[in-house]
Coordinates of C-alpha atoms in Angstrom, one line a residue:
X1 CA 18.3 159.4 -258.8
X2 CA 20.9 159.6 -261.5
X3 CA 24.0 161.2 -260.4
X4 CA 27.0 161.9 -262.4
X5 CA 30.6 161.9 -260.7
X6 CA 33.0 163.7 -263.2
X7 CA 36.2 161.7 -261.8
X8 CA 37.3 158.6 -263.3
X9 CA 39.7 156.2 -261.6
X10 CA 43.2 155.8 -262.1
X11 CA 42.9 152.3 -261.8
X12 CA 40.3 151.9 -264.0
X13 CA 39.5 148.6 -266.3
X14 CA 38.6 151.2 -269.6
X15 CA 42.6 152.5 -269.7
X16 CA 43.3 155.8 -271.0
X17 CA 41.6 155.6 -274.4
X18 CA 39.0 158.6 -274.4
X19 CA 36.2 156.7 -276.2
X20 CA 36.3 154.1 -273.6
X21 CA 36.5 157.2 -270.5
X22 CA 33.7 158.6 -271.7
X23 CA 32.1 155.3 -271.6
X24 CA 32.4 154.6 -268.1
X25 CA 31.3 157.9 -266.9
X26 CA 28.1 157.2 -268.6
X27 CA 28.2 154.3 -266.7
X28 CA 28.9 156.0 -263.4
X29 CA 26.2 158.7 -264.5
X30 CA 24.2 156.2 -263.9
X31 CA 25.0 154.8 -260.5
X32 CA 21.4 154.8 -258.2
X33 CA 20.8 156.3 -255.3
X34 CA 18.7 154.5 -252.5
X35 CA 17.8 157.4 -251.4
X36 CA 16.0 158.4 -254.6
X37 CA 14.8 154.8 -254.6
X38 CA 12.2 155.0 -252.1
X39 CA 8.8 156.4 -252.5
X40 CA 9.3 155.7 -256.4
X41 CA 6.2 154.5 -258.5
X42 CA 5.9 150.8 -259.1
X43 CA 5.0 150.1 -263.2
X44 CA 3.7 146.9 -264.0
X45 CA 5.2 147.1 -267.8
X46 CA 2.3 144.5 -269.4
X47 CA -0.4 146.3 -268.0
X48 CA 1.1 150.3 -267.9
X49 CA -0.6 150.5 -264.5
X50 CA 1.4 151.8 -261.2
X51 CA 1.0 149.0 -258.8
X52 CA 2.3 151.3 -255.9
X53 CA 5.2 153.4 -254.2
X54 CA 8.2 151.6 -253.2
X55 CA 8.0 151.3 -249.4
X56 CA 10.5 149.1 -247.9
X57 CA 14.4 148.1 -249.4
X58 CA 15.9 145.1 -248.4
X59 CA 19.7 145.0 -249.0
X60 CA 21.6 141.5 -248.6
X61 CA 24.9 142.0 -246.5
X62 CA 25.9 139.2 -247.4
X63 CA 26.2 139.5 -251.4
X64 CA 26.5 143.5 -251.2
X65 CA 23.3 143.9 -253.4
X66 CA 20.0 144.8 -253.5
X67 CA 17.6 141.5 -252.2
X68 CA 14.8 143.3 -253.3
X69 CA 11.9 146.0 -252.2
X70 CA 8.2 146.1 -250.7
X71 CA 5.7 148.6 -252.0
X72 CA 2.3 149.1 -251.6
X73 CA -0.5 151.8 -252.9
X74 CA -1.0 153.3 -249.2
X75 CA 1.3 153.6 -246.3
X76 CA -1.6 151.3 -243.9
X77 CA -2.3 149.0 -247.0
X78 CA -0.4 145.4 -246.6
X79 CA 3.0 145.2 -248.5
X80 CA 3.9 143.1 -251.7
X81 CA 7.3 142.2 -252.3
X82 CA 9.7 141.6 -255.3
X83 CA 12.9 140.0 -255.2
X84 CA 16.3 141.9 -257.0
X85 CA 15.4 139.3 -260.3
X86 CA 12.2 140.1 -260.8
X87 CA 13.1 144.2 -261.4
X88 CA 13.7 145.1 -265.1
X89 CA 14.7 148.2 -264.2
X90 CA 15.6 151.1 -261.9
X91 CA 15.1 155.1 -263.6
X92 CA 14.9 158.1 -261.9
X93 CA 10.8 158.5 -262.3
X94 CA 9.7 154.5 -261.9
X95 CA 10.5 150.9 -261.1
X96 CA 9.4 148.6 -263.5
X97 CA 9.0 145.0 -263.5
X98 CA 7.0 142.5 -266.0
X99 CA 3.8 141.4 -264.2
X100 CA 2.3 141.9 -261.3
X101 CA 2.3 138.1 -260.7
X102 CA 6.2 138.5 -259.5
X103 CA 4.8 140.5 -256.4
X104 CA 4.0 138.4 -253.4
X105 CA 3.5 138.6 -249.8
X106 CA 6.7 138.7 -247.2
X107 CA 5.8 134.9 -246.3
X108 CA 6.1 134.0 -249.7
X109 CA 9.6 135.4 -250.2
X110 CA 11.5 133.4 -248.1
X111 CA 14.6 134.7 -248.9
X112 CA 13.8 138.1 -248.0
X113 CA 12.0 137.3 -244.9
X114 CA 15.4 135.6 -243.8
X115 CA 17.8 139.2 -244.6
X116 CA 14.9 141.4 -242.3
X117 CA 14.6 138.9 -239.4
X118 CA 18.4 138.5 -239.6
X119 CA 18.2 142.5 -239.0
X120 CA 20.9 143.9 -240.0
X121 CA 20.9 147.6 -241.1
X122 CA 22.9 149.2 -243.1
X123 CA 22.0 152.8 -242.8
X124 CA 22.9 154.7 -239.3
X125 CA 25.6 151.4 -239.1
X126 CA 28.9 152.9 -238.1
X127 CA 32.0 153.0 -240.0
X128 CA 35.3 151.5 -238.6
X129 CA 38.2 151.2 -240.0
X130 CA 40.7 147.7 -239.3
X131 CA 42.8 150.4 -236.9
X132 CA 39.6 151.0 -234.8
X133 CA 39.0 154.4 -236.2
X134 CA 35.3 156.0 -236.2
X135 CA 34.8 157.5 -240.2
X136 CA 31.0 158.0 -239.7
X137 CA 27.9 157.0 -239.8
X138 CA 26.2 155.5 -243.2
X139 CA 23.9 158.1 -244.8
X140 CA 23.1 156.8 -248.0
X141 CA 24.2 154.0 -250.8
X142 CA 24.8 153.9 -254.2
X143 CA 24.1 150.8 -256.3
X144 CA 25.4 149.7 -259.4
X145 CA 23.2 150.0 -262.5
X146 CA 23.6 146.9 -264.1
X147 CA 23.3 144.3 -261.6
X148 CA 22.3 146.5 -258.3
X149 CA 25.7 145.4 -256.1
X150 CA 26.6 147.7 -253.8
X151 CA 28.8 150.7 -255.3
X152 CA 29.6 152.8 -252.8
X153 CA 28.5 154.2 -249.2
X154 CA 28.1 157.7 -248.3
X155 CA 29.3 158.5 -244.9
X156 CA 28.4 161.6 -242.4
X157 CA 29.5 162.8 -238.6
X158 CA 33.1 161.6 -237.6
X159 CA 36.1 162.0 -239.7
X160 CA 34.2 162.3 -242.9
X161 CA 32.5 165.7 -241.5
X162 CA 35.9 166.8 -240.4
X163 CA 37.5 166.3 -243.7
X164 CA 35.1 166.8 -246.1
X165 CA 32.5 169.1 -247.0
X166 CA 29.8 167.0 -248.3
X167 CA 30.2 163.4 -247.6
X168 CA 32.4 161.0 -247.4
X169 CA 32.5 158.5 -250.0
X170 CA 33.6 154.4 -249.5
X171 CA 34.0 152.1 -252.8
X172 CA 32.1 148.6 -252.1
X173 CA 35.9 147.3 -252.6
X174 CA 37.1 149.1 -249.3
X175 CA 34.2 147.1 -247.2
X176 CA 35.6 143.8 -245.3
X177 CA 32.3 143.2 -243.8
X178 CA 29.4 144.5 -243.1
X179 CA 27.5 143.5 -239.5
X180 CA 25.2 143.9 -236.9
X181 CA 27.4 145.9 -235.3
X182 CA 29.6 147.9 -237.6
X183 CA 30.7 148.4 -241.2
X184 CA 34.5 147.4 -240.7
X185 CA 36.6 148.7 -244.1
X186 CA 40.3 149.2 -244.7
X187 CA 42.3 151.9 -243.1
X188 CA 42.7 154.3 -246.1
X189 CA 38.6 153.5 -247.5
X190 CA 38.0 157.0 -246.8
X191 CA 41.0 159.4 -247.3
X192 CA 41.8 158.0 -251.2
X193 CA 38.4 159.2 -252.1
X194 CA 37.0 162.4 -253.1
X195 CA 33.6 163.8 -251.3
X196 CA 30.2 164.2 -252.6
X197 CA 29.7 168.5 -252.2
X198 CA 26.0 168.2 -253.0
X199 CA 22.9 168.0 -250.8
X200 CA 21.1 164.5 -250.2
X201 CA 19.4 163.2 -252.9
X202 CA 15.6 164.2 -253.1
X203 CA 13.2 160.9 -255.6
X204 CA 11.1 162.5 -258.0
X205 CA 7.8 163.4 -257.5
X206 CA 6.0 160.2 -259.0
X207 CA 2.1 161.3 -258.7
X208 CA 2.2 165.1 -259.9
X209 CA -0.7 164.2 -262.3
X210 CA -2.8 162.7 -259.4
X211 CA -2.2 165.7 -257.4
X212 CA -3.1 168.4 -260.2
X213 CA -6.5 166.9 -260.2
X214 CA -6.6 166.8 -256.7
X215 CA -5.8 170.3 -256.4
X216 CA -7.8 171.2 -258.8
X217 CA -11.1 169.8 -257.0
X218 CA -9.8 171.2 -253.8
X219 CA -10.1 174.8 -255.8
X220 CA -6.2 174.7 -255.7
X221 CA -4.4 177.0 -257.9
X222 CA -1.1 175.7 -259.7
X223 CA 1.1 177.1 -262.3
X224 CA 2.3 174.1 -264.7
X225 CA 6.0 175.1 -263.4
X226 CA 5.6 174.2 -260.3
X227 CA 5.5 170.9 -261.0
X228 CA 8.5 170.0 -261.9
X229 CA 11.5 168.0 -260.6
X230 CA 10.5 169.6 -257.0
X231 CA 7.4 168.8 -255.2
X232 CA 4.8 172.2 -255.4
X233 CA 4.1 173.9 -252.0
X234 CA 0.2 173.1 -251.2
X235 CA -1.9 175.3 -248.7
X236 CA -4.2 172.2 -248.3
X237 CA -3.5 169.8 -245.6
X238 CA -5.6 167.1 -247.1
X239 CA -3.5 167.2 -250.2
X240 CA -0.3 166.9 -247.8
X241 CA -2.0 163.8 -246.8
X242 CA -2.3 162.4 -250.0
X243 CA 0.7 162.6 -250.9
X244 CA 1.3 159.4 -248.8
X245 CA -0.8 157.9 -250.3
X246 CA -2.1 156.0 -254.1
X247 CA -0.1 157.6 -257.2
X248 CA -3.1 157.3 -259.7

């Protein structure tokens, strides 16, 4: 998902001049969700054909990035993977990538075979600050447009739920490490930020089309509005059930 945070910060590299402002919160309008990441459609850009939904993102701890994602065209089907390089891009209705060739199985990607047997989540890990203080727990992340780092983590329970509304929001910069047991981050990570007052990110509905003809064999009937940027509300359980599953 695209989201667009309307404060700029004081320290930032674009100074004062309002050209270069409005700049960089184009930039930051462009900041990715994971949340909206997952259960996105798959486009193989040679072919124009939708390879799968995105099932699985691995995130390196080490580098604070995105290592890369597993997707397949049903939930029991076998995963393919694609490492961070092999994305061209990241938009708020598909993934893209070049070929399908760049999609191989887990045993074939060593790398990322290495970050999930290392196991070490990132979401649900708690936040602690270097004076021992609880913040929360990590809800979501945001990721950087242009090279998927890690741009910020969004924080819920503890002292972010006391403080803030929404959630509480941690710059990658504010992180000193990230473990198996804890996020550990400086002392002030959380109090020199503003919160997010907006609900949790919902991704797109990537196989509306799929599901019109579905419902449509099913005797279903839809009014093109309701298939929009929210998923419609089917009576049929086998439709539900689909939903899970191919996108074409």
């Amino acid at each position: 998902m695209l989201v667009e945070y309307t404060s700029v910060k004081e320290d930032s590299p674009f100074g004062s001049c309002p050209t270069c402002l409005t700049a960089e919160r184009r930039l930051i309008a462009m900041i990715l969700h994971q949340s909206a990441m997952r259960k996105l459609a798959v486009l193989d850009i040679s072919t124009g054909q939708i390879l799968g939904l995105v099932r699985h993102i691995i995130f390196d701890h080490e580098n604070q990035s995105l290592a890369g994602i597993g997707f397949s065209a049903w939930v029991w089907n076998s995963r393919k993977y694609i490492t961070r390089e092999a994305i061209r891009g990241i938009g708020d209705h598909a993934l893209t990538i070049d070929s399908s060739e760049s999609a191989k199985t887990l045993r074939e990607q060593t790398a990322l075979l290495r970050l999930i047997k290392a196991n070490i989540p990132l979401l649900g890990a708690q936040v602690i600050t270097t004076g021992g203080r609880l913040l929360g727990t990590v809800e979501d992340y945001t990721l950087a447009p242009m090279d998927y780092t890690l741009a910020e983590i969004l924080l819920s329970g503890g002292l972010a739920q006391d403080l803030f509304r929404g959630y509480g929001r941690v710059p990658a910069q504010s992180i000193l490490a990230i473990g198996r047991d804890a996020v550990v981050v400086h002392n002030d990570a959380l109090s020199r930020n503003m919160a997010i007052n907006q609900p949790k990110a919902r991704p797109p509905l990537a196989n509306v089309r799929y599901l019109r003809r579905v419902d449509e064999v099913l005797g279903g009937k839809h009014s093109p509005k309701e298939h929009g940027n929210q998923p419609a509300q089917s009576h049929s359980m086998f439709v539900q059930f689909l939903r899970q599953g191919k996108v074409w």
